[in-house]
Short mmCIF file of C-alpha atoms and ligand atoms in Angstrom, two decimals:
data_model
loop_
_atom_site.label_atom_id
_atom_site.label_comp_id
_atom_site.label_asym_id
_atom_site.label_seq_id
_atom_site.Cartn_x
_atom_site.Cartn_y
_atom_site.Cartn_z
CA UNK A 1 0.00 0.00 0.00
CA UNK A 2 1.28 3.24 -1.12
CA UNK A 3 0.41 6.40 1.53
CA UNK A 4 -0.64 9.64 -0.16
CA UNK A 5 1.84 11.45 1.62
CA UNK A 6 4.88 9.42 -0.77
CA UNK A 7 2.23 10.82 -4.27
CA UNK A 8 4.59 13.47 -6.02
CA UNK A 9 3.03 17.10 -8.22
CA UNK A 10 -0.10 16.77 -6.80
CA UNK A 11 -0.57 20.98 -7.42
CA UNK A 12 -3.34 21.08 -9.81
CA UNK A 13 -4.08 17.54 -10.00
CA UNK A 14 -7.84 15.64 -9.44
CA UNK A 15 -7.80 13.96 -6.22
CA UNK A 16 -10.57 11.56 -5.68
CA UNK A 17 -11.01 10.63 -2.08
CA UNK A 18 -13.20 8.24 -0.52
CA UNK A 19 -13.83 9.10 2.69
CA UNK A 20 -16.65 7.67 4.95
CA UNK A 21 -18.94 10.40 6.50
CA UNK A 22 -21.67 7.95 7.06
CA UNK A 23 -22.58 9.51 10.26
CA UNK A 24 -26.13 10.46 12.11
CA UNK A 25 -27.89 13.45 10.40
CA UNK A 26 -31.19 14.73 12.57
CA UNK A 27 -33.24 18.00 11.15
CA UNK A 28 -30.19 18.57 8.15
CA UNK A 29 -28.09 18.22 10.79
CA UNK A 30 -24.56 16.55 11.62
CA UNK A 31 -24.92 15.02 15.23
CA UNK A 32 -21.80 13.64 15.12
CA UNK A 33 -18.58 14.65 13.22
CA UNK A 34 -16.14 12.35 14.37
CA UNK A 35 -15.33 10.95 10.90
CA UNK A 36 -15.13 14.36 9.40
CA UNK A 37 -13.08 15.26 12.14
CA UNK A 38 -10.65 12.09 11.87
CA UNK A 39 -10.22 12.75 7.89
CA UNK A 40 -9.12 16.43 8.43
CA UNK A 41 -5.75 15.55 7.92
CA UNK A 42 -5.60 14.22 4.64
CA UNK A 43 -8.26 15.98 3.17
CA UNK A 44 -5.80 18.93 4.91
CA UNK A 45 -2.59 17.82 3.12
CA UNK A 46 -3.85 17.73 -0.27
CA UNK A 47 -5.19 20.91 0.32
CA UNK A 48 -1.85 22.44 0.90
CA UNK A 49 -0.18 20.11 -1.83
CA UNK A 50 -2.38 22.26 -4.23
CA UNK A 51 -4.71 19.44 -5.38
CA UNK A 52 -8.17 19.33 -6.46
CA UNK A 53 -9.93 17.43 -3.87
CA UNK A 54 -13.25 15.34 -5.03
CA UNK A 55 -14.56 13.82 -1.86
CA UNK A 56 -17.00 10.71 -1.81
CA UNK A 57 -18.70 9.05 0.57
CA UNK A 58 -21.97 6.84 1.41
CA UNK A 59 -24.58 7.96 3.80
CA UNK A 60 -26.92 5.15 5.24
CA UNK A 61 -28.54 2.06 3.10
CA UNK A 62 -30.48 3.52 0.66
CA UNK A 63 -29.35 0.97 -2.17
CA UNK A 64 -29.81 3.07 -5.64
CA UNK A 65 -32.72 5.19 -3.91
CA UNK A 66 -32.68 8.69 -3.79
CA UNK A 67 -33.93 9.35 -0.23
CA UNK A 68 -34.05 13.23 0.51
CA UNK A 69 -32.81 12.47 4.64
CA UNK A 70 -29.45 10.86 3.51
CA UNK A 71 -28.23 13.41 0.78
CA UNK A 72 -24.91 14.86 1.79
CA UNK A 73 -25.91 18.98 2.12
CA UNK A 74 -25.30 18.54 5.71
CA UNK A 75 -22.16 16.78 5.99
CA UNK A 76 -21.06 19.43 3.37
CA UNK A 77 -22.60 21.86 5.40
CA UNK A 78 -20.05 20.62 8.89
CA UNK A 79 -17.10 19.93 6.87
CA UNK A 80 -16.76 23.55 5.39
CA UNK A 81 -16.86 24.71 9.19
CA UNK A 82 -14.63 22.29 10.23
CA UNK A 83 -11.89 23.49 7.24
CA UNK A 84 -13.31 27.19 7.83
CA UNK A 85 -13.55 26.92 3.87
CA UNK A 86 -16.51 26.85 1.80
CA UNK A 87 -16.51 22.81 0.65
CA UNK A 88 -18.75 23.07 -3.33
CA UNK A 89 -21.76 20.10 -3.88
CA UNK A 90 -21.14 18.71 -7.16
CA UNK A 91 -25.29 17.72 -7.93
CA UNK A 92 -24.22 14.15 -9.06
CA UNK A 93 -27.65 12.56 -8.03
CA UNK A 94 -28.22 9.21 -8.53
CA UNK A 95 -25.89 9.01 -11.34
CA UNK A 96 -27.75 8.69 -14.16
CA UNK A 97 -26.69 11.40 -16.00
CA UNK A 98 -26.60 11.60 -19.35
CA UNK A 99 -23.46 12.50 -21.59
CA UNK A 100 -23.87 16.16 -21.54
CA UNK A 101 -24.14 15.84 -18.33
CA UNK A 102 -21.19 14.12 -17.26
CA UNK A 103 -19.10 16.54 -19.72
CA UNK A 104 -20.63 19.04 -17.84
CA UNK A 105 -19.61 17.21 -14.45
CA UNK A 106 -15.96 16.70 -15.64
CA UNK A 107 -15.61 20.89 -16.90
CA UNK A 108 -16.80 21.96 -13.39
CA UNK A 109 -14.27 19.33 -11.27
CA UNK A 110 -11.69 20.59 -13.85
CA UNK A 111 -12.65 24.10 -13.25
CA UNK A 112 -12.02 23.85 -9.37
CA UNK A 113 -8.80 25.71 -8.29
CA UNK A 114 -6.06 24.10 -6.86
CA UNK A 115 -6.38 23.33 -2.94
CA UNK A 116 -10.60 23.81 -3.50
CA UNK A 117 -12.42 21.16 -2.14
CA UNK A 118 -15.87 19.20 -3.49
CA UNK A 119 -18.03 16.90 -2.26
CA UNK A 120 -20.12 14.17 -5.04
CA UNK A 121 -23.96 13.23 -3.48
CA UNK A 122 -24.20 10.44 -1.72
CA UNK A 123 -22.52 7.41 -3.77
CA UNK A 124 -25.29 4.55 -2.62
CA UNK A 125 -27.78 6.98 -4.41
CA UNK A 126 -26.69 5.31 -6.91
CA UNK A 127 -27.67 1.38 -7.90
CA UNK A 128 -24.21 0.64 -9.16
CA UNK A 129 -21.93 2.08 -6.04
CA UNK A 130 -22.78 -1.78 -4.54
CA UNK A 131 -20.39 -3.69 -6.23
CA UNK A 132 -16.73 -2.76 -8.41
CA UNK A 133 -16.95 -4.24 -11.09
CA UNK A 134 -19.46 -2.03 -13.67
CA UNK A 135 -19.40 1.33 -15.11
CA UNK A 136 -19.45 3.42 -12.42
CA UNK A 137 -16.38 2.29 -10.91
CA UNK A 138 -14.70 3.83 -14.45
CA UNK A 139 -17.00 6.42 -14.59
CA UNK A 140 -15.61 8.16 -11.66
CA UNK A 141 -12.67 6.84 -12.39
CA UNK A 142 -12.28 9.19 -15.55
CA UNK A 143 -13.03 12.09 -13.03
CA UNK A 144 -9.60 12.13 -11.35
CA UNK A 145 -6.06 11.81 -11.88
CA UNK A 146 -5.22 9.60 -8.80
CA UNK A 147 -7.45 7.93 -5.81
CA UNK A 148 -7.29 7.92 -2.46
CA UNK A 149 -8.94 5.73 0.08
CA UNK A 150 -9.49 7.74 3.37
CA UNK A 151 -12.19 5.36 4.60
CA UNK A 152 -11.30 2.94 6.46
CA UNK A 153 -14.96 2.13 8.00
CA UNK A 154 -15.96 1.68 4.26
CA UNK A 155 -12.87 -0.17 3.22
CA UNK A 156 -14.53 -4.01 4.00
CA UNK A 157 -17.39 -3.10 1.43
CA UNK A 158 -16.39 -4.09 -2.68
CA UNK A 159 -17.85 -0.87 -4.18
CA UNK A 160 -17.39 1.12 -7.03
CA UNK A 161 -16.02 4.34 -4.97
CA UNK A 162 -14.12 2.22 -2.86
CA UNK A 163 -12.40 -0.65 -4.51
CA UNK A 164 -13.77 0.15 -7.78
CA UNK A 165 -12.00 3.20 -8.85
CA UNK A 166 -8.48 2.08 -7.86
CA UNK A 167 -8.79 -0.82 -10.65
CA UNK A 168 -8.33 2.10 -13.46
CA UNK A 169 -6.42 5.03 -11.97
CA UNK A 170 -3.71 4.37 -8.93
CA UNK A 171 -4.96 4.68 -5.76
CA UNK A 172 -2.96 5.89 -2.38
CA UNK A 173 -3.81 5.24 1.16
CA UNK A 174 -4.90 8.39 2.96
CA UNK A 175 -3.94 9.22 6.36
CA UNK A 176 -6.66 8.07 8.41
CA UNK A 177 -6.80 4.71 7.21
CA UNK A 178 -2.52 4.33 7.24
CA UNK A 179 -3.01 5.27 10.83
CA UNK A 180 -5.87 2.79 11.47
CA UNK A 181 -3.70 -0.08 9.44
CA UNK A 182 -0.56 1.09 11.11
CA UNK A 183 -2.37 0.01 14.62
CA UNK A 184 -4.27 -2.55 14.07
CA UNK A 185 -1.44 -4.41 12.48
CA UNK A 186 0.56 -3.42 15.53
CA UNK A 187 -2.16 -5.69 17.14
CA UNK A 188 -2.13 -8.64 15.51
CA UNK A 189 1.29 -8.99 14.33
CA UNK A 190 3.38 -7.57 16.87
CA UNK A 191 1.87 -6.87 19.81
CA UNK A 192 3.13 -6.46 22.94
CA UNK A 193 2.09 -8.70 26.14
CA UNK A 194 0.25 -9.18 27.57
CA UNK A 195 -2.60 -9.27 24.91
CA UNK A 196 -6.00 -8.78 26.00
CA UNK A 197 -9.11 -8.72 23.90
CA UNK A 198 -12.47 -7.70 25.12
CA UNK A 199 -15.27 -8.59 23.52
CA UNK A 200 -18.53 -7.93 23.50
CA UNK A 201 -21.99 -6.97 21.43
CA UNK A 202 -24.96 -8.73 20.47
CA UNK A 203 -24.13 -9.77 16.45
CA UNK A 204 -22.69 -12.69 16.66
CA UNK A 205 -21.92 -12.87 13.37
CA UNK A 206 -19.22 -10.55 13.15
CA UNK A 207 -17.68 -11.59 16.66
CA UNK A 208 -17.29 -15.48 15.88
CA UNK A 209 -14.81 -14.90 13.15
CA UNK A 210 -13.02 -12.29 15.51
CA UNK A 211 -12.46 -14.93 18.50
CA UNK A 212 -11.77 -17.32 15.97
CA UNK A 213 -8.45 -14.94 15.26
CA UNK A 214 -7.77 -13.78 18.43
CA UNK A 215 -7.95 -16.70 20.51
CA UNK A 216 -4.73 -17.66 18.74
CA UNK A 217 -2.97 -14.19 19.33
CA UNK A 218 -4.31 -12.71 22.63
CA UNK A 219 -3.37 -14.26 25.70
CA UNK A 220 -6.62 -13.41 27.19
CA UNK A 221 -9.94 -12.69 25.49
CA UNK A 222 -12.25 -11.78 28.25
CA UNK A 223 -15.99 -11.75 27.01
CA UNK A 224 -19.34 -10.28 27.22
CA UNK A 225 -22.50 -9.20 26.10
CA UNK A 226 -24.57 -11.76 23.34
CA UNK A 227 -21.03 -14.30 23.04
CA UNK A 228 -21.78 -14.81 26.87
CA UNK A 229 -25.14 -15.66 26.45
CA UNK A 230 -25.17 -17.77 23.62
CA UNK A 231 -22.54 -19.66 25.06
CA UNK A 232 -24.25 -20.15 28.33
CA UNK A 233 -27.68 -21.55 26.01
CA UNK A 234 -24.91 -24.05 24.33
CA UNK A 235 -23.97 -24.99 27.45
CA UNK A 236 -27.52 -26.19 28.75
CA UNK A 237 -28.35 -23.19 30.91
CA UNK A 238 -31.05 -21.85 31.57
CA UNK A 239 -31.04 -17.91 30.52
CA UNK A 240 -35.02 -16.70 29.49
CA UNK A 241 -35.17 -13.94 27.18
CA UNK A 242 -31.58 -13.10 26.95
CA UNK A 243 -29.92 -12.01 23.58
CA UNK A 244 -29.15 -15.15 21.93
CA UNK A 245 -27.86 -16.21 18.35
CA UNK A 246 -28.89 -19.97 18.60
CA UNK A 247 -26.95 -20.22 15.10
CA UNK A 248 -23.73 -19.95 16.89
CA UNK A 249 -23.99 -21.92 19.76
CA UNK A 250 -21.62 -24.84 18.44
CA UNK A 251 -19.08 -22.17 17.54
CA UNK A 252 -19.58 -20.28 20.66
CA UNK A 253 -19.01 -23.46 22.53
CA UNK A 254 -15.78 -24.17 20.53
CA UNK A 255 -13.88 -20.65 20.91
CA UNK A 256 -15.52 -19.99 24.69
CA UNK A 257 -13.89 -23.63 25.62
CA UNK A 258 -10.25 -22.43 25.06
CA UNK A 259 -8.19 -21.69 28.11
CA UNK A 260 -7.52 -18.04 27.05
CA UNK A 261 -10.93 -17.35 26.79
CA UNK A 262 -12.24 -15.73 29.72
CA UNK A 263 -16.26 -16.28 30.75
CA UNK A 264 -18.21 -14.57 33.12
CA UNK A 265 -18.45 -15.89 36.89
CA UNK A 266 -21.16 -13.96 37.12
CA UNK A 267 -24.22 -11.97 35.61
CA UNK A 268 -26.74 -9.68 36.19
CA UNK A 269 -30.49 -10.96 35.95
CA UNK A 270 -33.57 -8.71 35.32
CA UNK A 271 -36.51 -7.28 33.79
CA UNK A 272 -36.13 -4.56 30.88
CA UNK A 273 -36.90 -1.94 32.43
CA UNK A 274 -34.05 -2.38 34.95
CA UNK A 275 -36.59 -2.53 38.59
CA UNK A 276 -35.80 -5.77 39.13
CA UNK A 277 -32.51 -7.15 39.20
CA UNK A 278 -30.17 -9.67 41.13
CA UNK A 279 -27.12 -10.86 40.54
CA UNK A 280 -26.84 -14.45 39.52
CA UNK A 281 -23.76 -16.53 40.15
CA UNK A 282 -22.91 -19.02 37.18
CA UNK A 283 -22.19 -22.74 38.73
CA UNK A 284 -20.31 -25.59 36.86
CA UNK A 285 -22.85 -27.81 36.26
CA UNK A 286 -25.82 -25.77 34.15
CA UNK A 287 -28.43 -24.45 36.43
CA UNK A 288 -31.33 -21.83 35.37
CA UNK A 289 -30.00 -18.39 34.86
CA UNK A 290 -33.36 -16.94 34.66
CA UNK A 291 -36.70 -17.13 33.65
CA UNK A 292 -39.02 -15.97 30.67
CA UNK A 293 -39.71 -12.38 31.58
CA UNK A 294 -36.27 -11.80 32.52
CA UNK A 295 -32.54 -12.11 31.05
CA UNK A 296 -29.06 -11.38 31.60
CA UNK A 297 -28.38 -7.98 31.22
CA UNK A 298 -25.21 -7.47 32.31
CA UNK A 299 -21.63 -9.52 33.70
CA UNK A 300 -21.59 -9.45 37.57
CA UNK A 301 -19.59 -7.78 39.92
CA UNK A 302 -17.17 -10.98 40.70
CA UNK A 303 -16.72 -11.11 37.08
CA UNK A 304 -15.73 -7.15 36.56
CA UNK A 305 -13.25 -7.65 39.19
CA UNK A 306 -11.79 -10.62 37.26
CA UNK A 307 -11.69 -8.72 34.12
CA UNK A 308 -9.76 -5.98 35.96
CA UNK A 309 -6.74 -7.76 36.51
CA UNK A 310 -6.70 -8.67 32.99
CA UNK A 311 -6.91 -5.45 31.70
CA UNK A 312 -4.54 -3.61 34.52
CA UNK A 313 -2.25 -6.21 33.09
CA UNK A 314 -2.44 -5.69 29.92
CA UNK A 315 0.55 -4.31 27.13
CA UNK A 316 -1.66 -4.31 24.34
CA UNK A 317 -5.53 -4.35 24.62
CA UNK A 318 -8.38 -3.85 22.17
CA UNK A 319 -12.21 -3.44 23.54
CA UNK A 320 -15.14 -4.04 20.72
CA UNK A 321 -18.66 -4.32 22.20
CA UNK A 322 -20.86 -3.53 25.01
CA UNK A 323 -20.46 -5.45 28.02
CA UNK A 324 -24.58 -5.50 28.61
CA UNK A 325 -27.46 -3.59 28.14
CA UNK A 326 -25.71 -0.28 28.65
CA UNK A 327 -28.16 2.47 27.39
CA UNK A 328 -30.32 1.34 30.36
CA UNK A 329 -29.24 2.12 34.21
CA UNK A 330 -28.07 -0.15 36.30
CA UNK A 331 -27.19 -2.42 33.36
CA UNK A 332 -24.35 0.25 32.18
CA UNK A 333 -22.18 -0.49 35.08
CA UNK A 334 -19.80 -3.19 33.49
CA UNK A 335 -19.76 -1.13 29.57
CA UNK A 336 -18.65 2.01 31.61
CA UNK A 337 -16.24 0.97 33.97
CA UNK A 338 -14.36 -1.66 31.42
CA UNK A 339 -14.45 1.51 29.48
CA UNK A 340 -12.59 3.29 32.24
CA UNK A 341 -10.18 0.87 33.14
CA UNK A 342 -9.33 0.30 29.34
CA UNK A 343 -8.44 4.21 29.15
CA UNK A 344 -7.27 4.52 32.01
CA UNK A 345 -4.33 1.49 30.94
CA UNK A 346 -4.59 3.17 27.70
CA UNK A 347 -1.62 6.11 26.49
CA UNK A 348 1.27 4.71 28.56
CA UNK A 349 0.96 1.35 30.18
CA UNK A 350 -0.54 -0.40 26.95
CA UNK A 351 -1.44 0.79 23.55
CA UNK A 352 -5.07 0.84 23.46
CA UNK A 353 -7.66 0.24 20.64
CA UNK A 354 -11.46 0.52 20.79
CA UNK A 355 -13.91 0.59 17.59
CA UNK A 356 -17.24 0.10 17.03
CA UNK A 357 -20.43 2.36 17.40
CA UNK A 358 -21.65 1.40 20.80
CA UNK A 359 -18.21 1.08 22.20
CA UNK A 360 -17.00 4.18 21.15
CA UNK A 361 -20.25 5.92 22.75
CA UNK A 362 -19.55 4.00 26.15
CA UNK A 363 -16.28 5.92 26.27
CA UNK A 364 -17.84 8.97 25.26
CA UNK A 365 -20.08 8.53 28.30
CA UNK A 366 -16.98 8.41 30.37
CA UNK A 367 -15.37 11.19 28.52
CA UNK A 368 -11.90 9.37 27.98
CA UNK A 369 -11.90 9.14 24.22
CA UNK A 370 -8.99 10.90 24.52
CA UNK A 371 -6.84 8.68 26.68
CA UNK A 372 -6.90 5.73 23.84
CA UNK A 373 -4.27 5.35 21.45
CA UNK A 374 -6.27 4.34 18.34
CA UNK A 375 -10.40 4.87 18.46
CA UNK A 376 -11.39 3.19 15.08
CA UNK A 377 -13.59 4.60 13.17
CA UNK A 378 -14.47 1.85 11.79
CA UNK A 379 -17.12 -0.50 13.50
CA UNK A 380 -17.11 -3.85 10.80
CA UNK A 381 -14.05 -2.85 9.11
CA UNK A 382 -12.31 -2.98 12.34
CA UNK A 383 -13.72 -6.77 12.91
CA UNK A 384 -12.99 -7.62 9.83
CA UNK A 385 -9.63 -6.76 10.15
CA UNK A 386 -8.96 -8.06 13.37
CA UNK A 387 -10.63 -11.72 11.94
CA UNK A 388 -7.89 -11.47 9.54
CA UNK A 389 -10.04 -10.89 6.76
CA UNK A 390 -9.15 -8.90 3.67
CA UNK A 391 -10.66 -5.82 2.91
CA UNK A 392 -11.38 -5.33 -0.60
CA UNK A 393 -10.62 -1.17 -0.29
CA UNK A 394 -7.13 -2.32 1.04
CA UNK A 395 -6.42 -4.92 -1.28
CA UNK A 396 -7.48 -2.32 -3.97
CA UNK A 397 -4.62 -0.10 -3.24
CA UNK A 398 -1.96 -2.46 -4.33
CA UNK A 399 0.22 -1.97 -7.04
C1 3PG B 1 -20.21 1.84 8.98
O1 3PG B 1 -20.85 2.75 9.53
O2 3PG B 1 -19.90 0.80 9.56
C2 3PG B 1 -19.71 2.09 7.60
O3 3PG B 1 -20.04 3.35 7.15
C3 3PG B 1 -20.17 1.03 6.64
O4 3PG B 1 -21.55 1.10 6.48
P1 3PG B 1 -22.35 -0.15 5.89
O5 3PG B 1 -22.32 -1.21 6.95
O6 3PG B 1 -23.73 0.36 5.60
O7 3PG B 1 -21.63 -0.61 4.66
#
């Protein structure tokens, strides 16, 4: 992979960048910038290297629909505040656009001064951003003179602006997803011990492959949330309504069996709206948990503090998913203070990763983004990555 900062004469040149501002918009506004804010430096750089920039990105699932709540005016809107320069909409629509058109299109990018940036609509407006292998993919390749990937929460999805153009014009790494690849290969390739993982979330399907890495590499993998619960089901308990992916119970039994793995001594038992609850104590032999009407909600107190020497141990130590049922009090007790012992070990002691939407708003709650080394913006990318997957945007960028 080739990082945009090694691209020579960029002055004048088209820069396409795929960034990923899929973020939450409420009224035509921006709620929450942090991937606008975490692209700043690239989009920066090629500002002062004189280039033309043409930034992309995806907004939601509308898949080829043109859905007036997901069009890009506000991210537009935040960005050109954030640079404290105007940032120009280039109406690109759905892309259907019809020769003149596109001339049209390619005379107004060409007319943008050097260091001017642009923004294209949303690319899933469009029915052909889903894949990277038709005519969009060239399309907006013919727009630019050299490709950058910036997105690193996009960069698991095969699209047109993300894997796509880079198959036609050469594509560079931008600095946000270097720095993202820079630690999270740190992680699995070289990290230093003790390892801990924590785990947690409710879909299962994007955790399974995770453990499936990690248990190999981390020499503990301490786990929470739906992995817990499923497990517990596999295992003959008995756990009522609790979050459970009965899909994954063989493979839940088969990563949660391993001596690295570390399972819950404990959990917290109660009704949804958090009134009742007790904490239940998880014995060899399978025993009921709980009963319909109620379900594990959280991990216990005896199992926090087990989890705590773990992570004050810790060299290197990466945290994806809620421990429990965290927007509700008093289930939020194991999310937030795993969240503040993984900061506080974080910046000094070990290097410290965290990604993922929920787990990035426990430590928001907490108010220690700020004390971990590498917050991922990326939610599946990151799990993708860390199950040693490759990501098409990534593998794109090679040549
Ligand atoms: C994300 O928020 O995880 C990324 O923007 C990818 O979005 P997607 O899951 O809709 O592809």
């Amino acid at each position: 992979m080739n990082s945009i900062t090694k691209a020579r004469n960029l002055s004048g040149k088209v820069v396409l960048v795929r960034v990923d501002f899929n973020v939450p918009i409420k009224k035509k506004k921006v709620l929450d910038d942090f991937r606008l804010v975490a692209s700043l430096p690239t989009i920066q750089y090629l500002i002062e290297k004189g280039a033309k920039v043409v930034l992309m990105t995806h907004i939601g699932r509308p898949e080829g629909k043109t859905v007036a709540s997901l069009k890009v005016d506000p991210v537009v809107e935040r960005l050109s505040e954030l640079l404290k320069k105007k940032v120009k909409k280039l109406e690109t629509g759905n892309w259907k656009l019809s020769d003149a058109k596109k001339v049209a299109l390619l005379k107004e990018i060409s007319k943008l001064r050097p260091g001017q940036v642009a923004m294209m609509e949303n690319m899933r407006f469009s029915k052909e951003e889903a894949k990277d292998t038709g005519m969009l993919s060239q399309e907006l390749a013919a727009l630019g003179d050299v490709f950058v990937l910036d997105g690193f929460a996009v960069a698991h999805r095969a699209s047109a602006s993300v894997s796509g153009i880079p198959k036609y014009i050469k594509g560079y790494a931008g600095k946000l997803l270097t720095t993202e690849i820079v630690g999270l290969t740190k992680v699995l390739h070289n990290p230093n011990t003790p390892f801990v993982a924590v785990l947690g979330g409710a879909k299962m399907e994007t955790k399974i492959p995770v453990m499936r890495n990690l248990v190999e590499r981390a020499d503990a993998v301490l786990i929470g949330g739906g992995i817990v619960n499923t497990y517990l089901l596999a295992k003959g308990y008995i756990v009522g309504d609790s979050l459970v992916d009965k899909e994954f119970q063989v493979d839940a039994i088969q990563y949660c069996k391993r001596k690295n793995v570390i399972k819950p001594l404990d959990v917290i038992v109660g009704t949804k709206d958090g009134k009742k609850v007790r904490v239940v104590k998880i014995k060899k032999n399978p025993h009921e948990i709980c009963k319909k009407g109620e379900a594990i909600f959280d991990i216990g107190p005896e199992t926090l503090r087990l989890f705590a020497t773990y992570i004050k141990e810790a060299k290197t130590l990466v945290w994806n998913g809620a421990m429990g049922y965290f927007e509700k009090k008093p289930y939020d007790v194991a999310t937030l203070t795993v969240a503040r012992l993984v900061a506080s070990r974080s910046k000094g002691s070990a290097f410290g990763v965290i990604g993922g939407g929920e787990t990035l708003q426990a430590m928001d709650m907490v108010g220690m983004t700020d004390d971990i080394d590498l917050v991922s913006t990326g939610g599946g990318a990151m799990l993708e990555f860390l199950a040693g997957k490759t990501l098409p945007g990534i593998y794109a960028l090679q040549w």
